[in-house]
Coordinates of C-alpha atoms in Angstrom, one line a residue:
Chain A
X228 CA 0.0 0.0 0.0
X229 CA 1.4 3.4 -0.9
X230 CA 0.5 6.9 0.1
X231 CA -1.0 9.0 -2.5
X232 CA 1.2 12.1 -2.3
X233 CA 1.6 11.8 1.4
X234 CA 0.0 15.1 2.2
X235 CA -2.3 15.1 5.3
X236 CA -5.9 15.8 4.5
X237 CA -9.0 16.7 6.5
X238 CA -11.7 14.1 6.2
X239 CA -15.0 15.5 5.0
X240 CA -18.3 14.1 3.9
X241 CA -21.1 15.1 1.7
X242 CA -23.8 16.7 3.9
X243 CA -26.7 14.5 5.0
X244 CA -29.8 15.6 3.3
X245 CA -33.4 15.2 4.2
X246 CA -35.9 13.6 1.8
X247 CA -39.4 13.9 3.1
X248 CA -42.1 12.1 1.1
X249 CA -45.3 13.8 0.1
X250 CA -47.2 11.0 1.9
X251 CA -45.4 11.8 5.1
X252 CA -46.6 15.4 4.9
X253 CA -50.1 14.4 3.9
X254 CA -50.5 12.0 6.8
X255 CA -49.0 14.5 9.2
X256 CA -51.3 17.3 8.1
X257 CA -54.4 15.1 8.2
X258 CA -53.4 14.1 11.8
X259 CA -52.9 17.7 12.7
X260 CA -56.3 18.7 11.3
X261 CA -58.4 15.9 12.7
X262 CA -56.7 14.9 16.0
X263 CA -54.0 17.3 17.2
X264 CA -55.7 20.6 16.3
X265 CA -53.8 23.2 18.3
X266 CA -51.8 20.6 20.3
X267 CA -48.0 21.1 19.8
X268 CA -46.7 18.0 21.5
X269 CA -43.8 16.6 19.4
X270 CA -44.5 13.4 17.5
X271 CA -42.1 10.6 17.4
X272 CA -40.6 9.7 14.1
X273 CA -38.1 7.4 12.6
X274 CA -35.8 8.1 9.8
X275 CA -33.9 5.9 7.4
X276 CA -30.4 6.8 6.3
X277 CA -29.6 4.9 3.1
X278 CA -26.1 3.7 3.2
X279 CA -24.0 5.3 0.6
X280 CA -26.3 8.1 -0.3
X281 CA -26.3 10.4 2.7
X282 CA -30.0 10.9 2.2
X283 CA -32.2 10.7 5.3
X284 CA -35.6 9.5 4.3
X285 CA -38.8 10.2 6.1
X286 CA -41.6 8.1 4.7
X287 CA -45.3 7.7 5.6
X288 CA -44.5 5.0 8.2
X289 CA -41.9 7.3 9.8
X290 CA -44.7 8.9 11.8
X291 CA -45.3 7.1 15.0
X292 CA -48.6 8.4 16.4
X293 CA -49.2 7.4 19.9
X294 CA -52.9 7.0 19.2
X295 CA -52.1 4.3 16.7
X296 CA -49.7 2.5 19.0
X297 CA -46.9 2.7 16.4
X298 CA -43.6 1.3 17.3
X299 CA -40.1 2.1 16.1
X300 CA -39.0 -1.5 16.4
X301 CA -39.9 -3.0 13.1
X302 CA -37.9 -0.9 10.6
X303 CA -36.6 -3.3 8.0
X304 CA -35.3 -1.7 4.8
X305 CA -32.5 -2.8 2.7
X306 CA -29.3 -0.8 2.9
X307 CA -30.7 1.6 5.6
X308 CA -29.6 2.7 9.0
X309 CA -32.6 3.4 11.1
X310 CA -32.8 6.0 13.9
X311 CA -35.4 7.7 16.1
X312 CA -36.3 11.4 16.3
X313 CA -39.1 13.9 16.8
X314 CA -41.1 16.3 14.7
X315 CA -42.4 19.5 16.2
X316 CA -45.3 21.0 14.3
X317 CA -45.9 24.6 15.4
X318 CA -49.1 26.6 15.0
X319 CA -47.7 29.9 13.8
X320 CA -45.0 31.1 11.5
X321 CA -43.7 33.4 14.2
X322 CA -43.1 30.5 16.6
X323 CA -41.3 28.7 13.8
X324 CA -39.0 31.7 13.2
X325 CA -38.3 32.5 16.8
X326 CA -37.7 29.1 18.3
X327 CA -34.2 28.6 19.6
X328 CA -33.4 25.6 17.5
X329 CA -30.0 24.8 19.1
X330 CA -31.4 24.6 22.5
X331 CA -34.2 22.4 21.2
X332 CA -31.6 20.1 19.6
X333 CA -29.3 19.9 22.6
X334 CA -32.3 18.9 24.8
X335 CA -33.1 15.8 22.7
X336 CA -30.0 14.5 21.0
X337 CA -32.1 13.0 18.3
X338 CA -32.9 13.9 14.8
X339 CA -35.4 16.7 14.7
X340 CA -37.8 18.3 12.3
X341 CA -39.3 21.6 13.2
X342 CA -42.1 22.7 10.9
X343 CA -44.9 25.1 10.3
X344 CA -47.7 24.2 7.8
X345 CA -50.2 26.6 6.3
X346 CA -53.2 24.4 5.8
X347 CA -54.9 26.9 3.5
X348 CA -52.1 27.4 1.0
X349 CA -50.5 23.9 1.5
X350 CA -47.2 25.7 2.1
X351 CA -44.8 23.9 4.5
X352 CA -41.6 25.3 5.9
X353 CA -39.2 23.2 8.0
X354 CA -35.8 22.7 9.5
X355 CA -34.2 19.3 10.0
X356 CA -31.2 18.1 11.9
X357 CA -29.5 14.7 11.7
X358 CA -27.9 12.1 13.8
X359 CA -24.4 10.6 13.7
X360 CA -22.2 8.8 16.1
X361 CA -20.1 11.0 18.3
X362 CA -16.4 11.1 18.1
X363 CA -16.0 12.0 14.5
X364 CA -12.6 12.9 13.3
X365 CA -12.4 16.0 11.2
X366 CA -8.9 17.2 12.1
X367 CA -5.8 16.5 10.1
X368 CA -3.7 13.3 10.6
X369 CA -5.5 11.6 7.8
X370 CA -3.4 10.5 4.9
X371 CA -4.9 9.2 1.6
X372 CA -3.7 5.9 0.3
X373 CA -3.8 4.3 -3.1
X374 CA -4.4 0.7 -2.4
X375 CA -3.5 -1.1 -5.6
X376 CA -3.6 -4.6 -4.2
X377 CA -6.3 -4.5 -1.7
X378 CA -8.8 -6.5 -3.7
X379 CA -6.2 -9.1 -4.5
X380 CA -5.2 -9.9 -0.9
X381 CA -8.8 -10.5 0.2
X382 CA -11.1 -13.1 -1.3
X383 CA -14.0 -11.1 -2.7
X384 CA -16.3 -14.0 -2.2
X385 CA -15.4 -14.0 1.5
X386 CA -16.3 -10.3 1.6
X387 CA -19.6 -11.0 0.0
X388 CA -20.3 -13.7 2.5
X389 CA -19.3 -11.4 5.4
X390 CA -21.5 -8.6 4.1
X391 CA -24.5 -10.9 3.9
X392 CA -23.8 -12.1 7.4
X393 CA -23.6 -8.6 8.7
X394 CA -26.9 -7.7 6.9
X395 CA -28.6 -10.6 8.7
X396 CA -27.0 -9.7 12.0
X397 CA -28.0 -6.1 11.8
X398 CA -31.4 -6.8 10.2
X399 CA -30.4 -5.4 6.9
X400 CA -28.7 -2.3 8.0
X401 CA -25.1 -3.4 8.1
X402 CA -22.8 -0.5 7.4
X403 CA -20.3 -3.0 6.3
X404 CA -17.2 -2.3 8.2
X405 CA -14.8 -5.0 9.3
X406 CA -11.2 -6.0 10.1
X407 CA -9.0 -8.3 8.2
X408 CA -5.5 -9.6 8.5
X409 CA -3.6 -12.8 8.1
X410 CA -6.1 -14.1 5.6
X411 CA -9.0 -13.7 8.1
X412 CA -12.0 -11.4 8.0
X413 CA -13.8 -10.5 11.2
X414 CA -16.3 -8.1 12.5
X415 CA -14.7 -5.3 14.6
X416 CA -16.3 -6.4 17.9
X417 CA -14.6 -9.7 17.6
X418 CA -11.2 -8.2 17.0
X419 CA -11.4 -5.7 19.8
X420 CA -11.5 -8.4 22.3
X421 CA -8.0 -9.3 21.2
X422 CA -5.0 -7.0 21.4
X423 CA -5.0 -5.1 18.2
X424 CA -1.4 -4.0 18.6
X425 CA -0.4 -7.7 18.5
X426 CA -3.0 -8.8 15.9
X427 CA -2.1 -6.1 13.3
X428 CA -4.2 -6.1 10.1
X429 CA -6.3 -3.4 8.6
X430 CA -9.8 -2.1 8.8
X431 CA -12.0 -2.2 5.8
X432 CA -15.2 -0.5 4.9
X433 CA -17.4 -2.5 2.6
X434 CA -19.0 0.2 0.7
X435 CA -20.9 1.1 -2.4
X436 CA -19.3 4.4 -2.2
X437 CA -16.0 5.8 -3.1
X438 CA -13.4 8.2 -1.9
X439 CA -14.7 11.1 0.1
X440 CA -18.3 10.4 -0.9
X441 CA -19.3 8.1 1.9
X442 CA -21.3 10.0 4.4
X443 CA -22.4 7.2 6.6
X444 CA -20.4 3.9 6.5
X445 CA -17.1 5.5 7.0
X446 CA -18.4 7.9 9.7
X447 CA -19.8 5.0 11.6
X448 CA -16.6 3.0 11.2
X449 CA -14.4 5.8 12.5
X450 CA -16.7 6.6 15.4
X451 CA -16.8 3.0 16.3
X452 CA -13.0 2.6 16.1
X453 CA -12.5 5.6 18.4
X454 CA -14.3 3.8 21.2
X455 CA -11.8 1.0 21.0
X456 CA -8.1 1.0 22.0
X457 CA -6.4 1.0 18.7
X458 CA -2.8 1.0 17.5
X459 CA -1.4 4.5 17.0
X460 CA -1.6 4.2 13.3
X461 CA -4.6 2.6 11.6
X462 CA -5.2 2.0 8.0
X463 CA -8.7 2.0 6.6
X464 CA -9.5 0.7 3.2
X465 CA -12.7 1.6 1.5
X466 CA -13.8 -1.2 -0.8
X467 CA -15.5 0.5 -3.6
X468 CA -17.6 -2.4 -4.4
X469 CA -18.4 -5.9 -3.7
X470 CA -21.9 -6.1 -4.8
X471 CA -23.5 -4.6 -7.9
X472 CA -25.1 -1.4 -6.8
X473 CA -25.8 2.1 -8.0
X474 CA -24.1 5.1 -6.4
X475 CA -26.7 7.9 -6.6
X476 CA -24.8 11.0 -5.7
X477 CA -21.3 9.9 -6.4
X478 CA -21.5 9.6 -10.1
X479 CA -20.3 6.0 -10.3
X480 CA -21.9 2.8 -11.3
X481 CA -20.7 -0.3 -9.7
X482 CA -21.6 -3.1 -11.9
X483 CA -19.6 -6.3 -11.5
X484 CA -17.3 -8.0 -9.2
X485 CA -14.9 -8.8 -11.9
X486 CA -14.6 -5.2 -13.1
X487 CA -13.7 -4.1 -9.6
X488 CA -11.5 -7.0 -8.7
X489 CA -8.8 -5.5 -10.8
X490 CA -9.3 -1.9 -9.9
X491 CA -7.6 0.2 -7.4
X492 CA -9.2 0.8 -4.1
X493 CA -8.9 3.8 -1.9
X494 CA -8.0 4.1 1.7
X495 CA -6.9 6.4 4.5
X496 CA -4.2 6.2 7.1
X497 CA -5.1 7.6 10.5
X498 CA -2.8 8.7 13.2
X499 CA -4.9 8.1 16.2
X500 CA -2.8 10.4 18.4
X501 CA -4.4 13.3 16.6
X502 CA -8.0 12.2 17.3
X503 CA -10.1 14.5 19.3
X504 CA -11.8 12.8 22.2
X505 CA -15.5 13.5 22.4
X506 CA -17.9 12.7 25.0
X507 CA -21.1 10.7 24.9
X508 CA -22.3 7.4 23.7
X509 CA -24.8 6.5 21.1
X510 CA -26.3 8.8 18.6
X511 CA -25.6 12.5 18.6
X512 CA -26.4 15.1 16.0
X513 CA -24.3 16.8 13.4
X514 CA -26.5 20.0 13.2
X515 CA -29.2 21.5 11.2
X516 CA -29.5 21.1 7.5
X517 CA -28.7 24.0 5.2
X518 CA -31.4 25.1 2.8
X519 CA -31.2 24.7 -1.0
X520 CA -28.9 27.6 -1.3
X521 CA -26.4 26.3 1.3
X522 CA -27.5 28.9 3.8
X523 CA -28.8 28.4 7.3
X524 CA -32.4 28.9 6.4
X525 CA -35.5 26.7 6.4
X526 CA -36.5 24.5 3.6
X527 CA -39.9 24.8 2.0
X528 CA -42.3 22.6 0.1
X529 CA -45.6 23.5 -1.5
X530 CA -48.0 20.6 -1.6
X531 CA -50.7 22.4 -3.6
X532 CA -50.3 20.0 -6.5
X533 CA -50.6 17.0 -4.1
X534 CA -53.5 18.2 -1.9
X535 CA -55.6 20.7 -3.8
X536 CA -58.4 18.9 -5.5
X537 CA -58.7 21.5 -8.2
X538 CA -55.0 21.3 -9.0
X539 CA -55.1 17.6 -9.1
X540 CA -58.0 17.6 -11.5
X541 CA -56.2 20.1 -13.8
X542 CA -53.1 17.9 -13.9
X543 CA -55.1 14.8 -14.5
X544 CA -57.2 16.2 -17.3
Chain B
X231 CA -64.1 8.1 -7.6
X232 CA -62.2 6.4 -10.4
X233 CA -59.8 4.9 -7.9
X234 CA -62.8 3.6 -5.9
X235 CA -64.2 2.0 -8.9
X236 CA -60.9 0.5 -9.8
X237 CA -60.6 -0.9 -6.3
X238 CA -64.0 -2.5 -6.6
X239 CA -63.2 -4.0 -10.0
X240 CA -60.0 -5.4 -8.6
X241 CA -61.6 -6.8 -5.5
X242 CA -64.3 -8.6 -7.7
X243 CA -61.7 -10.1 -10.0
X244 CA -60.8 -13.6 -9.1
X245 CA -57.2 -14.3 -8.2
X246 CA -55.3 -16.0 -11.0
X247 CA -54.3 -19.4 -9.8
X248 CA -52.9 -21.1 -12.9
X249 CA -49.6 -20.0 -14.3
X250 CA -49.9 -18.3 -17.7
X251 CA -46.5 -16.6 -17.8
X252 CA -45.4 -18.0 -21.1
X253 CA -48.8 -18.1 -22.7
X254 CA -50.2 -14.7 -21.8
X255 CA -47.3 -12.8 -20.2
X256 CA -49.2 -12.5 -16.9
X257 CA -48.3 -13.6 -13.4
X258 CA -50.1 -15.2 -10.5
X259 CA -49.6 -13.4 -7.1
X260 CA -47.3 -16.2 -6.1
X261 CA -45.2 -15.8 -9.2
X262 CA -45.1 -12.0 -8.6
X263 CA -43.7 -12.7 -5.2
X264 CA -41.2 -15.2 -6.6
X265 CA -40.0 -12.9 -9.3
X266 CA -39.8 -10.0 -6.7
X267 CA -37.8 -12.1 -4.3
X268 CA -35.3 -12.8 -7.1
X269 CA -35.1 -9.1 -7.9
X270 CA -34.5 -8.2 -4.2
X271 CA -31.9 -10.9 -3.9
X272 CA -30.0 -10.0 -7.0
X273 CA -30.3 -6.2 -6.6
X274 CA -30.3 -5.1 -3.0
X275 CA -31.4 -1.6 -3.9
X276 CA -34.9 -3.1 -4.4
X277 CA -36.9 -3.9 -1.3
X278 CA -40.3 -5.4 -0.4
X279 CA -42.7 -3.1 1.5
X280 CA -45.9 -3.5 3.3
X281 CA -49.0 -1.2 3.1
X282 CA -48.9 1.9 5.3
X283 CA -51.9 0.5 7.2
X284 CA -53.7 -2.7 7.5
X285 CA -56.8 -1.6 5.5
X286 CA -54.7 -1.0 2.4
X287 CA -53.1 -4.4 2.4
X288 CA -54.1 -6.9 -0.4
X289 CA -55.0 -10.3 0.9
X290 CA -53.6 -12.1 -2.1
X291 CA -50.1 -11.0 -1.2
X292 CA -48.1 -11.5 2.0
X293 CA -48.4 -8.5 4.3
X294 CA -44.7 -7.7 4.1
X295 CA -44.5 -8.2 0.4
X296 CA -47.2 -5.9 -1.0
X297 CA -45.0 -4.0 -3.4
X298 CA -41.4 -3.6 -4.5
X299 CA -39.6 -0.3 -4.2
X300 CA -36.3 1.2 -5.1
X301 CA -35.7 4.8 -3.8
X302 CA -33.5 7.7 -4.9
X303 CA -33.1 6.7 -8.4
X304 CA -31.3 9.5 -10.3
X305 CA -32.9 11.2 -13.2
X306 CA -30.2 13.4 -14.6
X307 CA -32.1 15.0 -17.5
X308 CA -35.6 15.6 -18.7
X309 CA -37.0 13.1 -21.1
X310 CA -38.9 15.9 -22.9
X311 CA -35.5 17.6 -23.6
X312 CA -34.0 14.4 -24.7
X313 CA -36.9 13.9 -27.2
X314 CA -36.4 17.4 -28.6
X315 CA -32.7 16.7 -28.9
X316 CA -33.3 13.3 -30.5
X317 CA -35.5 14.9 -33.1
X318 CA -32.7 17.1 -34.4
X319 CA -30.2 15.6 -36.8
X320 CA -26.7 15.4 -35.4
X321 CA -27.9 15.0 -31.8
X322 CA -27.6 11.2 -31.9
X323 CA -24.5 9.0 -32.1
X324 CA -24.1 5.4 -32.7
X325 CA -22.3 3.2 -30.3
X326 CA -20.3 0.2 -31.2
X327 CA -23.2 -2.2 -30.9
X328 CA -25.5 -0.3 -33.3
X329 CA -27.6 1.3 -30.7
X330 CA -28.4 5.0 -31.0
X331 CA -27.3 7.0 -28.0
X332 CA -27.9 10.6 -27.1
X333 CA -24.9 12.7 -27.9
X334 CA -23.8 14.5 -24.7
X335 CA -21.9 17.0 -26.8
X336 CA -18.6 16.1 -25.1
X337 CA -17.4 13.6 -27.7
X338 CA -16.3 11.0 -25.2
X339 CA -17.7 7.7 -24.3
X340 CA -17.5 8.2 -20.6
X341 CA -21.0 7.6 -19.2
X342 CA -20.1 8.4 -15.6
X343 CA -21.8 11.3 -14.0
X344 CA -19.9 14.6 -14.4
X345 CA -19.2 16.4 -11.3
X346 CA -20.7 19.8 -11.5
X347 CA -19.3 22.7 -9.5
X348 CA -22.4 24.5 -8.4
X349 CA -20.5 27.8 -8.6
X350 CA -20.1 27.3 -12.3
X351 CA -22.2 29.7 -14.2
X352 CA -22.0 27.8 -17.5
X353 CA -24.0 24.8 -16.3
X354 CA -26.3 23.2 -18.9
X355 CA -30.0 23.8 -18.1
X356 CA -30.6 20.3 -17.0
X357 CA -28.0 20.5 -14.3
X358 CA -28.8 24.0 -13.2
X359 CA -30.5 25.1 -10.0
X360 CA -33.9 23.5 -9.6
X361 CA -36.4 25.2 -11.9
X362 CA -39.2 24.1 -9.6
X363 CA -38.0 25.5 -6.3
X364 CA -40.9 25.2 -4.0
X365 CA -40.2 28.6 -2.6
X366 CA -40.5 30.1 -6.0
X367 CA -44.0 28.6 -6.3
X368 CA -45.4 31.0 -3.7
X369 CA -45.7 33.9 -6.1
X370 CA -49.3 34.2 -5.4
X371 CA -48.7 34.4 -1.7
X372 CA -46.5 37.2 -0.4
X373 CA -46.8 35.9 3.1
X374 CA -44.0 33.4 2.4
X375 CA -41.8 35.5 0.2
X376 CA -39.6 36.4 3.2
X377 CA -38.9 32.8 4.1
X378 CA -36.7 32.4 1.0
X379 CA -34.3 34.9 2.5
X380 CA -34.8 34.1 6.2
X381 CA -31.6 32.8 7.8
X382 CA -30.5 31.9 11.3
X383 CA -26.8 32.4 11.6
X384 CA -26.6 30.9 15.0
X385 CA -27.6 27.4 13.8
X386 CA -25.3 24.5 14.7
X387 CA -24.3 22.9 11.5
X388 CA -22.3 19.8 10.3
X389 CA -18.7 20.7 10.6
X390 CA -17.5 17.6 8.8
X391 CA -19.7 18.3 5.8
X392 CA -18.6 19.5 2.4
X393 CA -20.1 22.8 1.5
X394 CA -22.8 23.0 -1.2
X395 CA -20.2 24.6 -3.5
X396 CA -18.2 21.4 -3.5
X397 CA -18.5 19.0 -6.4
X398 CA -21.8 17.3 -5.6
X399 CA -24.2 16.8 -8.5
X400 CA -27.8 17.5 -7.6
X401 CA -30.3 15.7 -9.8
X402 CA -34.0 14.8 -9.7
X403 CA -34.6 11.5 -8.0
X404 CA -37.5 9.0 -8.2
X405 CA -38.9 6.3 -6.0
X406 CA -40.0 3.5 -8.3
X407 CA -42.7 1.2 -7.0
X408 CA -44.0 -2.1 -8.5
X409 CA -47.3 -3.5 -7.3
X410 CA -49.3 -6.4 -8.5
X411 CA -52.4 -5.5 -10.5
X412 CA -54.9 -8.2 -9.8
X413 CA -57.2 -7.2 -12.6
X414 CA -54.6 -7.2 -15.4
X415 CA -52.6 -9.9 -13.6
X416 CA -49.3 -8.1 -14.2
X417 CA -46.9 -5.9 -12.3
X418 CA -47.7 -2.2 -12.3
X419 CA -45.2 0.6 -12.1
X420 CA -45.6 3.8 -10.0
X421 CA -43.3 6.7 -9.8
X422 CA -42.9 9.4 -7.1
X423 CA -40.4 12.1 -7.9
X424 CA -38.3 14.6 -6.0
X425 CA -36.7 17.8 -7.2
X426 CA -33.0 18.5 -7.0
X427 CA -33.7 20.1 -3.7
X428 CA -35.6 17.0 -2.5
X429 CA -39.1 18.4 -2.7
X430 CA -41.9 16.3 -4.0
X431 CA -42.6 16.9 -7.7
X432 CA -46.0 17.7 -9.1
X433 CA -47.7 15.5 -11.7
X434 CA -46.9 17.8 -14.5
X435 CA -43.2 17.9 -13.5
X436 CA -43.1 14.1 -13.4
X437 CA -44.6 13.9 -16.8
X438 CA -41.4 15.7 -18.1
X439 CA -39.6 12.5 -17.3
X440 CA -41.8 10.2 -19.4
X441 CA -41.9 9.7 -23.2
X442 CA -44.4 12.3 -24.4
X443 CA -46.3 9.6 -26.5
X444 CA -47.4 8.0 -23.2
X445 CA -48.2 11.1 -21.1
X446 CA -51.8 11.3 -20.0
X447 CA -52.6 8.2 -22.0
X448 CA -50.6 5.3 -20.6
X449 CA -48.9 7.4 -17.9
X450 CA -51.4 9.1 -15.6
X451 CA -51.7 10.7 -12.2
X452 CA -53.0 8.3 -9.6
X453 CA -53.3 7.7 -5.9
X454 CA -50.8 5.0 -4.9
X455 CA -53.0 2.3 -3.3
X456 CA -50.6 1.5 -0.4
X457 CA -49.9 5.0 0.9
X458 CA -51.4 8.4 0.8
X459 CA -49.0 9.6 -2.0
X460 CA -50.2 11.1 -5.3
X461 CA -47.9 9.6 -7.9
X462 CA -47.8 8.8 -11.6
X463 CA -48.4 5.3 -12.9
X464 CA -47.9 3.4 -16.1
X465 CA -51.2 1.7 -17.0
X466 CA -50.8 -2.1 -17.1
X467 CA -53.4 -2.9 -19.8
X468 CA -50.8 -3.9 -22.4
X469 CA -48.2 -5.2 -20.1
X470 CA -49.3 -8.8 -20.5
X471 CA -49.2 -8.7 -24.3
X472 CA -45.9 -7.0 -24.5
X473 CA -44.3 -9.3 -22.0
X474 CA -45.7 -12.3 -23.9
X475 CA -44.1 -11.0 -27.1
X476 CA -40.7 -10.2 -25.4
X477 CA -40.6 -13.6 -23.8
X478 CA -41.6 -15.2 -27.1
X479 CA -38.8 -13.4 -28.9
X480 CA -36.2 -14.3 -26.3
X481 CA -37.1 -18.0 -26.3
X482 CA -37.8 -18.5 -30.0
X483 CA -35.0 -16.5 -31.6
X484 CA -31.7 -17.9 -32.7
X485 CA -30.0 -19.4 -29.7
X486 CA -33.1 -18.9 -27.7
X487 CA -33.8 -21.0 -24.6
X488 CA -36.0 -21.3 -21.7
X489 CA -37.1 -18.4 -19.5
X490 CA -38.1 -18.9 -16.0
X491 CA -40.6 -16.9 -14.0
X492 CA -37.9 -15.6 -11.7
X493 CA -36.5 -13.6 -14.6
X494 CA -39.8 -11.9 -15.3
X495 CA -39.0 -8.7 -13.3
X496 CA -35.7 -8.2 -15.0
X497 CA -37.4 -8.4 -18.4
X498 CA -40.2 -6.2 -17.3
X499 CA -37.9 -3.5 -16.0
X500 CA -36.1 -3.3 -19.3
X501 CA -39.4 -3.0 -21.1
X502 CA -40.6 -0.2 -18.7
X503 CA -37.4 1.7 -19.3
X504 CA -38.6 2.4 -22.8
X505 CA -41.3 4.7 -21.4
X506 CA -39.1 6.4 -18.8
X507 CA -35.6 6.3 -20.4
X508 CA -34.0 9.0 -18.3
X509 CA -35.0 7.5 -14.9
X510 CA -31.9 5.5 -14.4
X511 CA -33.1 2.5 -12.4
X512 CA -32.1 -0.4 -14.4
X513 CA -28.9 -1.8 -13.0
X514 CA -30.5 -5.2 -12.8
X515 CA -29.1 -8.3 -14.4
X516 CA -28.9 -8.9 -18.1
X517 CA -31.4 -11.6 -19.1
X518 CA -30.0 -14.8 -20.6
X519 CA -32.3 -17.5 -21.8
X520 CA -31.7 -21.0 -20.6
X521 CA -32.8 -20.5 -17.0
X522 CA -30.0 -18.2 -15.8
X523 CA -30.0 -14.5 -15.3
X524 CA -26.5 -13.2 -15.0
X525 CA -24.5 -10.2 -16.0

C-alpha cells in the first residue's frame, strides 16, 4: 500500500440531506387537522439513512402516532440505518422563526424536524437536523492511500459472505465495516476483544461508495474505532464495491465484481494520536441542514399539487 | 371516484391461480412474489414493502410483500428535452453495438456522472438550479416570500460536511414502486419524484420524465394504493401482451432457450425503461435464456 502524495488531509463528507415524502406530509397534516388541532406535542418519528447516499428519508411510516400505538422496532429496509427522532409541528410562522433551535436540539440528542404548515395554501416550511455517532474525526492526521492490491489480498467472495452475514445480524442495516489480516476477516467487535497491537491487520469499509463520498459507513466505522483501543496508526481501506449497486450521488456505477476486482481501491491512514476525544455514547447530532442555497435557512415545500383537488383535477385532465 | 371503482373492480376479479406466464405474459400473485424475491436478492437496492396501514393491504399477497420499491433513483435529465434533442439531426450518435445514443456533446464515451461545480455559471440547463424550487412557487402568496431569505446564523451545522459549493451533483430522483395488479394480472409501475432540492414533484413535473407519447394516455396521475401519495403510474393494460411478445422473442430467436418466471421482473424493468428512459433505475441483471440471469 502506498501513500497518495503523502499530504495530510481533512476528512469531510457530503452533507446529510433530508428527503421527506409527500405521503409523510399528507399523513401528518391530516393528523394535525383531525386529531391534534392546536396541540403542539412533538410526534415521534423514525428516519432511514440509506447507506452510501447520505439521504435521510422520512416516509409515511416514519410517523409514530401514539394513538395508533406505532412502534419504532420494526424498521426493515435494505441498505438503511434506522434512527429515532421527533417532529415539532408549530401553530404559527412566528413561533417557527423565533424558536431557539440549538437549545431544542441539545435537549433531545435525536434527529429533529421543526415545521410550520399553512393548511390553507398547502405551504410547509421546515428545518431538519441529523444524527451521527459522536467522536467524528475531522482534524488532520489523515493520509490518503492508493491501495493497488487490496482487492487481491482478500477473497472477494469472502467479503460477499461477510457482508451478507452482517446484513442478517443487523437486520439489513449493516454499514459493512470489518477488520482483516492474516487471511482472516472478522467483524470489529470480535477483533477488539483481542489485542490489536499484536494482531495487526487493517480495517475495511465495505461500501458502495468511493473516496470522500461516503457519508455514513465511514463515519460509523471511524466513530466505532474511536471507542476502542487501537494502534497508534490505523489503515482503513474503502472497498468501492463488492456487490453490484448504484451510487446515486457519487456519479459512479458499480456493476460487477470482476470489473472491480482488478481496480484500485482507496483508503486512509489515520494517526490516532491526533484524534479528538469527544464525550457521549450512542447517537448525537451533526447539526441543522442547510437550505437549497447552502444557507442556514429553512426548507420549503408546496403541496398544492398533491393536496388541492382543483389542481389535481387540472393535472389529470 | 375512479380509484374507488378500480378498487371495486380489482376486488371482484378472481385471483389468477394457474400460471400463464409463457402463454399470456401474466403472473399469479405467487409468481409475482417469486419474481420479486429474485429481484431483491440480486439487486439489494430493491426492497419489499408492506402497506402503510392494514386496511390498504391486499390479501392475495403476503403482508410484508405488498409491493417492491427502489428509492432515490437518479434522473439526470428531462425526457422531454431528450426527445427534442433526438428529433434534431446530429444529436444522436451510434455506439459500437449499433444502438443510437444521445450525444452528450462532449465527444467522449465516458458515461459516468460529471461532477458539477455549483458555482459554475456555465452549467447546462438540465443541471442548473432547480427550476421548480418550492419557494418560488409561492408567487401568489406574499406571506411566504420572506422565508426564502430568512436565515438563522446561530444554527449548529455539520462541521464535517462538504459545502454546497463542492462537487456534488444534484439531480432529480425518483422512488420507483412495482405493485401487482390483480385485474390485469401483471406488475404495475408507480413513480414518485423529488426535485433537485428534495421536494416532491407535481404530476406535470413528473410527466417531463416520461416519453411524451405516453403522457396522460398510458402514464397518468393516480393515488398510490398502499400509501397516501399522489404519484404517476404506467397503466398495465398492455403489459401482458408486451411481456408475452418479449418472452416469445427471447425464447424463439436464434440461440433462444428457456425463460423462468424468476426472470420476469428483469425483463419487465427493461421494457418499462422504454417509457421512462431517463430514470436510471435499471442496474439489474442482463437476461439470458436458458434458465440463468446473470450479467
